[in-house]
Backbone as a ProteinNet text record, in pm:
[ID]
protein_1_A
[PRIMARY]
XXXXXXXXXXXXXXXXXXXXXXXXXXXXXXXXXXXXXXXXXXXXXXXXXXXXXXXXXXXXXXXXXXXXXXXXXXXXXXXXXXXXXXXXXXXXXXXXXXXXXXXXXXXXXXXXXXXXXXXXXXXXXXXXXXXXXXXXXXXXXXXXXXXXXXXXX
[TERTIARY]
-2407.3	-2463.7	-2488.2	-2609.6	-2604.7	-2648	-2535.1	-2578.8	-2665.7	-2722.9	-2782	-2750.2	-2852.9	-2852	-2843.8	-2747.7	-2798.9	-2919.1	-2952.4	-3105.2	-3098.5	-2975.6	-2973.4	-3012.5	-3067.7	-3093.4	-3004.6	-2986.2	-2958.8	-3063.5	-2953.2	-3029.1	-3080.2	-3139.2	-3174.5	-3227.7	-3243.5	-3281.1	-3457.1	-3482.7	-3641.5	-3640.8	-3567	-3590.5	-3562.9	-3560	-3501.3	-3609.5	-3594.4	-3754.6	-3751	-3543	-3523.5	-3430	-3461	-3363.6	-3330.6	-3199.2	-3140.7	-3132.9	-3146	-3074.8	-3023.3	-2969.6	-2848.2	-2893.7	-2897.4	-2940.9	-2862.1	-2794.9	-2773.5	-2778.4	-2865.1	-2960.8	-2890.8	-2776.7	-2768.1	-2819.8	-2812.1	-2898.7	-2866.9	-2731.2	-2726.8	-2766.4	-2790.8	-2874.5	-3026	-3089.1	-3217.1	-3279.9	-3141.2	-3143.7	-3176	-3099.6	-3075.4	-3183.3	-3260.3	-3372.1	-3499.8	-3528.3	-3628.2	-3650.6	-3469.1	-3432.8	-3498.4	-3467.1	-3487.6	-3634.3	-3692.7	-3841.8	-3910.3	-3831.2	-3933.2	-3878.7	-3750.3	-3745.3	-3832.9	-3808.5	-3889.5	-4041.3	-4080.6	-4195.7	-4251	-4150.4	-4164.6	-4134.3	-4073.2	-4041.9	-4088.1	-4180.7	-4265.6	-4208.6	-4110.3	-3950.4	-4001	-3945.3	-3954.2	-3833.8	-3892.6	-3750.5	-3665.4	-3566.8	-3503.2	-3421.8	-3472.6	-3436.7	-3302.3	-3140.2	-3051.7	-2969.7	-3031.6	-2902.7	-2787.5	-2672.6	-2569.4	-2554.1	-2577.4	-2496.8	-2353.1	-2321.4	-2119.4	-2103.2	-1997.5	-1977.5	-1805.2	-1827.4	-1723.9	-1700.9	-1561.5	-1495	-1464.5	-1355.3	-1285.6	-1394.3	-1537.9	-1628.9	-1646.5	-1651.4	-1731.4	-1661.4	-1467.9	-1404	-1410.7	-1444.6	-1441.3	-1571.2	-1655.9	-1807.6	-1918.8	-1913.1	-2015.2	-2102.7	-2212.6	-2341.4	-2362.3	-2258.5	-2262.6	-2350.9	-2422.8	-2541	-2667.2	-2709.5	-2785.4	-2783.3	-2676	-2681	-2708.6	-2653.9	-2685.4	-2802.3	-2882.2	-3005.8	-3103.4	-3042.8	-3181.6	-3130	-3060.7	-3035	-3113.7	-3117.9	-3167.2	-3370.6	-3383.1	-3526.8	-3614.3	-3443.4	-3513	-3486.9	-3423.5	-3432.9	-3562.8	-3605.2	-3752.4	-3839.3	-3863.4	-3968.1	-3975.5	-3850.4	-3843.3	-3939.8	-3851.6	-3907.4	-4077.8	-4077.7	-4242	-4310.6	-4269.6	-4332.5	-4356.9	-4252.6	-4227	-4307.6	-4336	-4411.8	-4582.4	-4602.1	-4766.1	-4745.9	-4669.9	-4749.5	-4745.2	-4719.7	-4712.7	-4813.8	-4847.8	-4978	-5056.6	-5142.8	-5218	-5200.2	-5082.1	-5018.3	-4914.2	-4819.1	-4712.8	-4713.5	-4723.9	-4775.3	-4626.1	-4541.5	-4435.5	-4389.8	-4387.8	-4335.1	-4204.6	-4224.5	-4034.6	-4091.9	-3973.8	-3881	-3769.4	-3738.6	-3671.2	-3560.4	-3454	-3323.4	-3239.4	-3164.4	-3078.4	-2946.2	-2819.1	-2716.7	-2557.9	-2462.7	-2380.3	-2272.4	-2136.7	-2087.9	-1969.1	-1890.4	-1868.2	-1968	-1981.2	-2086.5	-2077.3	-1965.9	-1937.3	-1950	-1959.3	-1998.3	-2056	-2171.5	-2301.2	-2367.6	-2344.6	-2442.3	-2413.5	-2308.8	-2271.1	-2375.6	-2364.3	-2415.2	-2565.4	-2613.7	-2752.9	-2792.4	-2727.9	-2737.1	-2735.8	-2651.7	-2647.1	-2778.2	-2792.6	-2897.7	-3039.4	-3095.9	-3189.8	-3218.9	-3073.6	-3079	-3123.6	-3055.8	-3071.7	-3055.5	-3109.3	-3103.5	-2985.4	-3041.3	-2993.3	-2939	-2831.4	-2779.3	-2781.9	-2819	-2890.9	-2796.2	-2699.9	-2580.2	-2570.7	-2589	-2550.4	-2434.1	-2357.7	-2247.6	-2195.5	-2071.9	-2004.8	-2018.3	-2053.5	-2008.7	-1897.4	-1837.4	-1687.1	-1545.5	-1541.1	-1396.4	-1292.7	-1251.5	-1113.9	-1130.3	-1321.4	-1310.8	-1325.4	-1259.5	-1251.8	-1086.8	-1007.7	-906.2	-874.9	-952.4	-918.3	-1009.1	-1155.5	-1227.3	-1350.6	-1469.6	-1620.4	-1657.3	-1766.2	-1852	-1905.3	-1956	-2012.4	-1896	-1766.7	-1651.2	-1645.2	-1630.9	-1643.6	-1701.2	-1842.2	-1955.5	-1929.5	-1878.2	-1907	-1777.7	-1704.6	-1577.9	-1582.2	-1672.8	-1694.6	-1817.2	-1836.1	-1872.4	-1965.7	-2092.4	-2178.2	-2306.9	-2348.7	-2477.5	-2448.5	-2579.8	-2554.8	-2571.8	-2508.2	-2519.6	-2531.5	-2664.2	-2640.2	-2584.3	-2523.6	-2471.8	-2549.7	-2635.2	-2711.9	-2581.5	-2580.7	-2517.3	-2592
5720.1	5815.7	5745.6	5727.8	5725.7	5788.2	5781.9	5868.5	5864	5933.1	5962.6	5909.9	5846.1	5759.8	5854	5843.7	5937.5	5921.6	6092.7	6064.9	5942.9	5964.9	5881.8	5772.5	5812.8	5650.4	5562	5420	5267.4	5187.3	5124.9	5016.4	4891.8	4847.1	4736	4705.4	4843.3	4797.8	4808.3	4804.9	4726.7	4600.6	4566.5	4409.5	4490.5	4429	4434.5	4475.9	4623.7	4672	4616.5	4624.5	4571.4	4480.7	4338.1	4220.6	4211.8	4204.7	4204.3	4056	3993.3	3867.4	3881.4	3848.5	3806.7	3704.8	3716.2	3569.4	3601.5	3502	3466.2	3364.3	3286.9	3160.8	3026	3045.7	2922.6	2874.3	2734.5	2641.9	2725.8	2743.4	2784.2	2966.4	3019.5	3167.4	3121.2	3030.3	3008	2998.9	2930.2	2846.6	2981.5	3079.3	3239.1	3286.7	3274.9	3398	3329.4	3145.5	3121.9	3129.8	3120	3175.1	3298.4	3364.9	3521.2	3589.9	3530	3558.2	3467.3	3377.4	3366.4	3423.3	3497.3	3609.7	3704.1	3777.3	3915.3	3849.6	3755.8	3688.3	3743.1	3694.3	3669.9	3835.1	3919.3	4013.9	4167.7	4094.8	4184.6	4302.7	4235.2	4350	4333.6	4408.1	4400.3	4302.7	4271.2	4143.5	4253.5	4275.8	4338	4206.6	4161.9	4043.2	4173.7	4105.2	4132.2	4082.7	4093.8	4050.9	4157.5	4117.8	4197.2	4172.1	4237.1	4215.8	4211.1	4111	4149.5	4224.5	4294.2	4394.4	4316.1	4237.5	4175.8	4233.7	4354.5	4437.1	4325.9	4214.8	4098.3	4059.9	4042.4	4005.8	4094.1	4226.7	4347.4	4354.9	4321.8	4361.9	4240.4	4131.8	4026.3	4055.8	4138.4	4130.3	4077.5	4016.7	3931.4	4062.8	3965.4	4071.3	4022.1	4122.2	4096.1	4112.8	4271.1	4334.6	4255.2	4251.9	4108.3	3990.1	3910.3	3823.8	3818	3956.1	3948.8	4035.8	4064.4	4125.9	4026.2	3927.9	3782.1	3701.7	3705.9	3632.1	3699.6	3837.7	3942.2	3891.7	3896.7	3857.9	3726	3616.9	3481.8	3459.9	3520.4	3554.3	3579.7	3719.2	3799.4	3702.8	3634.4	3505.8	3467.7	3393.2	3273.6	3341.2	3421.3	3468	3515.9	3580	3590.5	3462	3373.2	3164.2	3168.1	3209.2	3108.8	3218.5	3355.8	3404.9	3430.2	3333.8	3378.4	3208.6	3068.9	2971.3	2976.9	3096.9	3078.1	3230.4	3251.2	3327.3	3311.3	3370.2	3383.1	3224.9	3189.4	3062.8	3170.7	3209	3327.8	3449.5	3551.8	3680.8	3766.6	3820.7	3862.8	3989.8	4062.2	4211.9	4166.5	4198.1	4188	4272.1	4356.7	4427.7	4355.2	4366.8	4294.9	4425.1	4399.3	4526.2	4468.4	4518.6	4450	4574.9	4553.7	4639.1	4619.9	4669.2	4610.8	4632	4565.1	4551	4420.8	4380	4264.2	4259.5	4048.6	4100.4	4108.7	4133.6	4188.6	4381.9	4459.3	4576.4	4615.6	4506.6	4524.2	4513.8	4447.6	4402.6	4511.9	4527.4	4674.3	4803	4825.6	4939.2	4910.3	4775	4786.3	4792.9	4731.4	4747.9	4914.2	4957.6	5094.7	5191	5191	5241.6	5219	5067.1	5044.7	5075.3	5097.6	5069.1	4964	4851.1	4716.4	4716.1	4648.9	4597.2	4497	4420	4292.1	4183.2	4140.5	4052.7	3926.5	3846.2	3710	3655.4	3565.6	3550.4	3354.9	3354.8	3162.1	3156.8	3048.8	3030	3003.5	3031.9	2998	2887.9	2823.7	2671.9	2668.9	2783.4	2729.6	2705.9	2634.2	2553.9	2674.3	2733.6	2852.1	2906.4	2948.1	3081.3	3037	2906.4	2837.5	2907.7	2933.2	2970.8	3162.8	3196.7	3327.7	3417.9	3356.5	3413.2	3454.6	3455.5	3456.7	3604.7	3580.7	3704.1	3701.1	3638.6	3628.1	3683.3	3623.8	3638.4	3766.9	3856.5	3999.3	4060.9	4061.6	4067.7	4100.4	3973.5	3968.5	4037.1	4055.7	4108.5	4282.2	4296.3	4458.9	4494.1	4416.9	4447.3	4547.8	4594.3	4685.9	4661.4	4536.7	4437.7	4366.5	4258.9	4142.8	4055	3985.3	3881.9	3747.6	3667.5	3547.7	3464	3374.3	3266.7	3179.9	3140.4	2997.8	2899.2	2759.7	2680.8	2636.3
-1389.4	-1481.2	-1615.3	-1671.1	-1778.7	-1928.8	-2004.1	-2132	-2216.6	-2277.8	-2369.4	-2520	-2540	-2674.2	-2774.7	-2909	-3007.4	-3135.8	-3135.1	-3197.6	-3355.7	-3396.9	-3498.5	-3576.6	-3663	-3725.9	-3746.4	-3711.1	-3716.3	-3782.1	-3883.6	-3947.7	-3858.5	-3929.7	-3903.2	-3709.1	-3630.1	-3474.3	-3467.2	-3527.8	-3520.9	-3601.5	-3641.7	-3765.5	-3861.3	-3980.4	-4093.3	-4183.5	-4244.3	-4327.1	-4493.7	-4544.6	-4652	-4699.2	-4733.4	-4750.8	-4810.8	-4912.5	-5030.4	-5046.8	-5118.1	-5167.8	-5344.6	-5332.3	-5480.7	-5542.6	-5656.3	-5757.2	-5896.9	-5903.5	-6040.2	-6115	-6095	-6173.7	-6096.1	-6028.7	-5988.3	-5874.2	-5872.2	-5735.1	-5612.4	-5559.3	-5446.2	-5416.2	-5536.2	-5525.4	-5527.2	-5597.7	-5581.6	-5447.3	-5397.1	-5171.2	-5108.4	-5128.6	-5086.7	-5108.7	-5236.3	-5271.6	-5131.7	-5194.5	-5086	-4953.7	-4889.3	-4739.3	-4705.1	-4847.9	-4784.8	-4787.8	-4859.5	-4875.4	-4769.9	-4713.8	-4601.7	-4476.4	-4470.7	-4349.1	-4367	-4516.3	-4547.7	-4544.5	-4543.2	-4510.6	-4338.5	-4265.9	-4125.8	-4113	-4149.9	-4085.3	-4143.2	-4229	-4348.6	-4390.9	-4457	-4518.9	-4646.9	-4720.8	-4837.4	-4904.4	-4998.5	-5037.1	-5166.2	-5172	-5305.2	-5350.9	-5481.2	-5566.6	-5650.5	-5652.5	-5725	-5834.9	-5955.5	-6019.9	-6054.2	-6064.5	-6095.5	-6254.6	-6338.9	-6491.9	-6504.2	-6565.6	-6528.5	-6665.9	-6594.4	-6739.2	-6783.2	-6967.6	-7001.5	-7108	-7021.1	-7149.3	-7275.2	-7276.5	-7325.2	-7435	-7415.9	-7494.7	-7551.4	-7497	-7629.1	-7724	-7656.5	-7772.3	-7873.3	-7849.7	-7955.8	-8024.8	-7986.6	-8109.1	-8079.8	-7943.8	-7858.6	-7785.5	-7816.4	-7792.3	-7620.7	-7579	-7392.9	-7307.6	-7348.8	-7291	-7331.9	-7485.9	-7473.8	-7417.2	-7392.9	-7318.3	-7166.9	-7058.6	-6944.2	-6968.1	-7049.8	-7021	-7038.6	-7105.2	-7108.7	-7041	-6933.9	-6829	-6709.3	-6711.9	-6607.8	-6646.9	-6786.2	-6834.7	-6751.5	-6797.8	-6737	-6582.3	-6499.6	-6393.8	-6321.8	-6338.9	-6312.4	-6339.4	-6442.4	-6506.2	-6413.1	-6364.9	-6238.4	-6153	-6105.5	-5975.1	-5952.3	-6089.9	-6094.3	-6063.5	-6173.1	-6155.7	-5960.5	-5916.6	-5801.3	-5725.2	-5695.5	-5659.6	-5676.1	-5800.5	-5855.1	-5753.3	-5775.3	-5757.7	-5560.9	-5471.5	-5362.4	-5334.4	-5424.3	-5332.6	-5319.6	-5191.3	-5135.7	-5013.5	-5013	-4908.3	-4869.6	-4930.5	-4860.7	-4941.2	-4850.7	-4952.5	-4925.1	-5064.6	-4967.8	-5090.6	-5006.4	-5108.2	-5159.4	-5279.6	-5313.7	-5471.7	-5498.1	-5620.3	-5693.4	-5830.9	-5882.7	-5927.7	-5919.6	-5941.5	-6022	-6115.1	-6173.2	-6170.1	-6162.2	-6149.2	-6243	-6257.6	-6353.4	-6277.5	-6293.8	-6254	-6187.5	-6119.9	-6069.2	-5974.1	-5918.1	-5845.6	-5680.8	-5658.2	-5494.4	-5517.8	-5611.2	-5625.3	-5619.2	-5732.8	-5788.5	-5609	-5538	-5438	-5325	-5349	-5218.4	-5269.9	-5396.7	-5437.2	-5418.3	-5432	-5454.4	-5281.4	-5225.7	-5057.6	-5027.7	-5086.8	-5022.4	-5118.5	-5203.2	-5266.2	-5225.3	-5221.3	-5139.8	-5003.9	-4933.4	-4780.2	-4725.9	-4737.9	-4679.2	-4585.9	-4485.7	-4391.8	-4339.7	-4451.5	-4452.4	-4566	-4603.6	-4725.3	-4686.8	-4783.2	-4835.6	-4974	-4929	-5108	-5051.9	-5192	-5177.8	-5186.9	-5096	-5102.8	-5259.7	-5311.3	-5415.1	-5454.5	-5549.4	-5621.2	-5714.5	-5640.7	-5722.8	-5624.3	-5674	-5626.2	-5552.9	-5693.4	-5645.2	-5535.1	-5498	-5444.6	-5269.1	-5268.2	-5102.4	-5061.6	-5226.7	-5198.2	-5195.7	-5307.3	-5310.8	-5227.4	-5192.9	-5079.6	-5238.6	-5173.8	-5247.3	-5257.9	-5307.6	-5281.9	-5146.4	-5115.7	-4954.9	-4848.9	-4877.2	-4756.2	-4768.2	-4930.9	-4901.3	-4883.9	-4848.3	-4777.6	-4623.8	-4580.5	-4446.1	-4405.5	-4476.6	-4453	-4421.1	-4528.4	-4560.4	-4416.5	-4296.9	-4215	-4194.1	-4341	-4309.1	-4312.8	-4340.6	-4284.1	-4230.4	-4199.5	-4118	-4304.1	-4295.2	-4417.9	-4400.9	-4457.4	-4418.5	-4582.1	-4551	-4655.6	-4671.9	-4750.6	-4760.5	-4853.7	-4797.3	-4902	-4977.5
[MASK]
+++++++++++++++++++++++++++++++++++++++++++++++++++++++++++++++++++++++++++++++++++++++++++++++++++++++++++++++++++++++++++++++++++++++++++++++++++++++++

């Protein structure tokens, strides 16, 4: 006998409609964004570009202009990504949105996953040392078991 499938929607069982990738200016998020724009390339998803703003109570209270600073990081971010998207069109044509969210950034990326409805997560491995010991953003990712997530190094 067999049962009956439920009517329900499931992510991601036709391919992947929306790809999240994470960027926060470094080399190994840059590896992530181009990985992922050429899945959402291949799989004509939409790309959702993420930065997370970190929110640094410690700085506000010293007088440091925090929100300015991660908002012209969020500025020169989008730039990039615009650069690297005007000099590849009409060679790769690829939908993508730029999001920015606040937060730490294993939060920031859950929330923007769940808000968008991702499909799918796209995070560069860590370039930091500690977090081989205390575990990354990526490990809690893949940990939190509610996409498929790939790691670019």
């Amino acid at each position: 006998m067999v049962d009956k499938l439920p009517a329900s929607f499931e992510r991601g069982t036709d391919g992947p409609k929306v790809i999240l990738v994470g960027v926060d200016g470094s080399d190994s998020s840059w590896r992530a964004a181009s990985y992922a724009a050429g899945l959402a390339r291949r799989q004509n998803a939409l790309l959702a570009v993420v930065y997370v703003q970190p929110v640094l109570p410690v700085g506000a209270a010293l007088g440091a202009a925090v929100a300015d600073t991660t908002g012209e990081v969020a500025e020169e971010l989008i730039r990039e990504v615009r650069e690297a998207a005007e000099r590849l069109r009409g060679v790769f044509e690829v939908r993508w949105e730029f999001h920015t969210f606040r937060g730490d950034p294993y939060s920031g990326l859950v929330q923007a996953a769940d808000e968008l409805t991702a499909d799918a997560v796209v995070v560069g491995a860590s370039e930091q040392a500690g977090h081989r010991i205390v575990g990354s953003v990526a490990v809690r990712l893949v940990k939190a078991g509610r996409w498929p997530v790939t790691v670019v190094p």
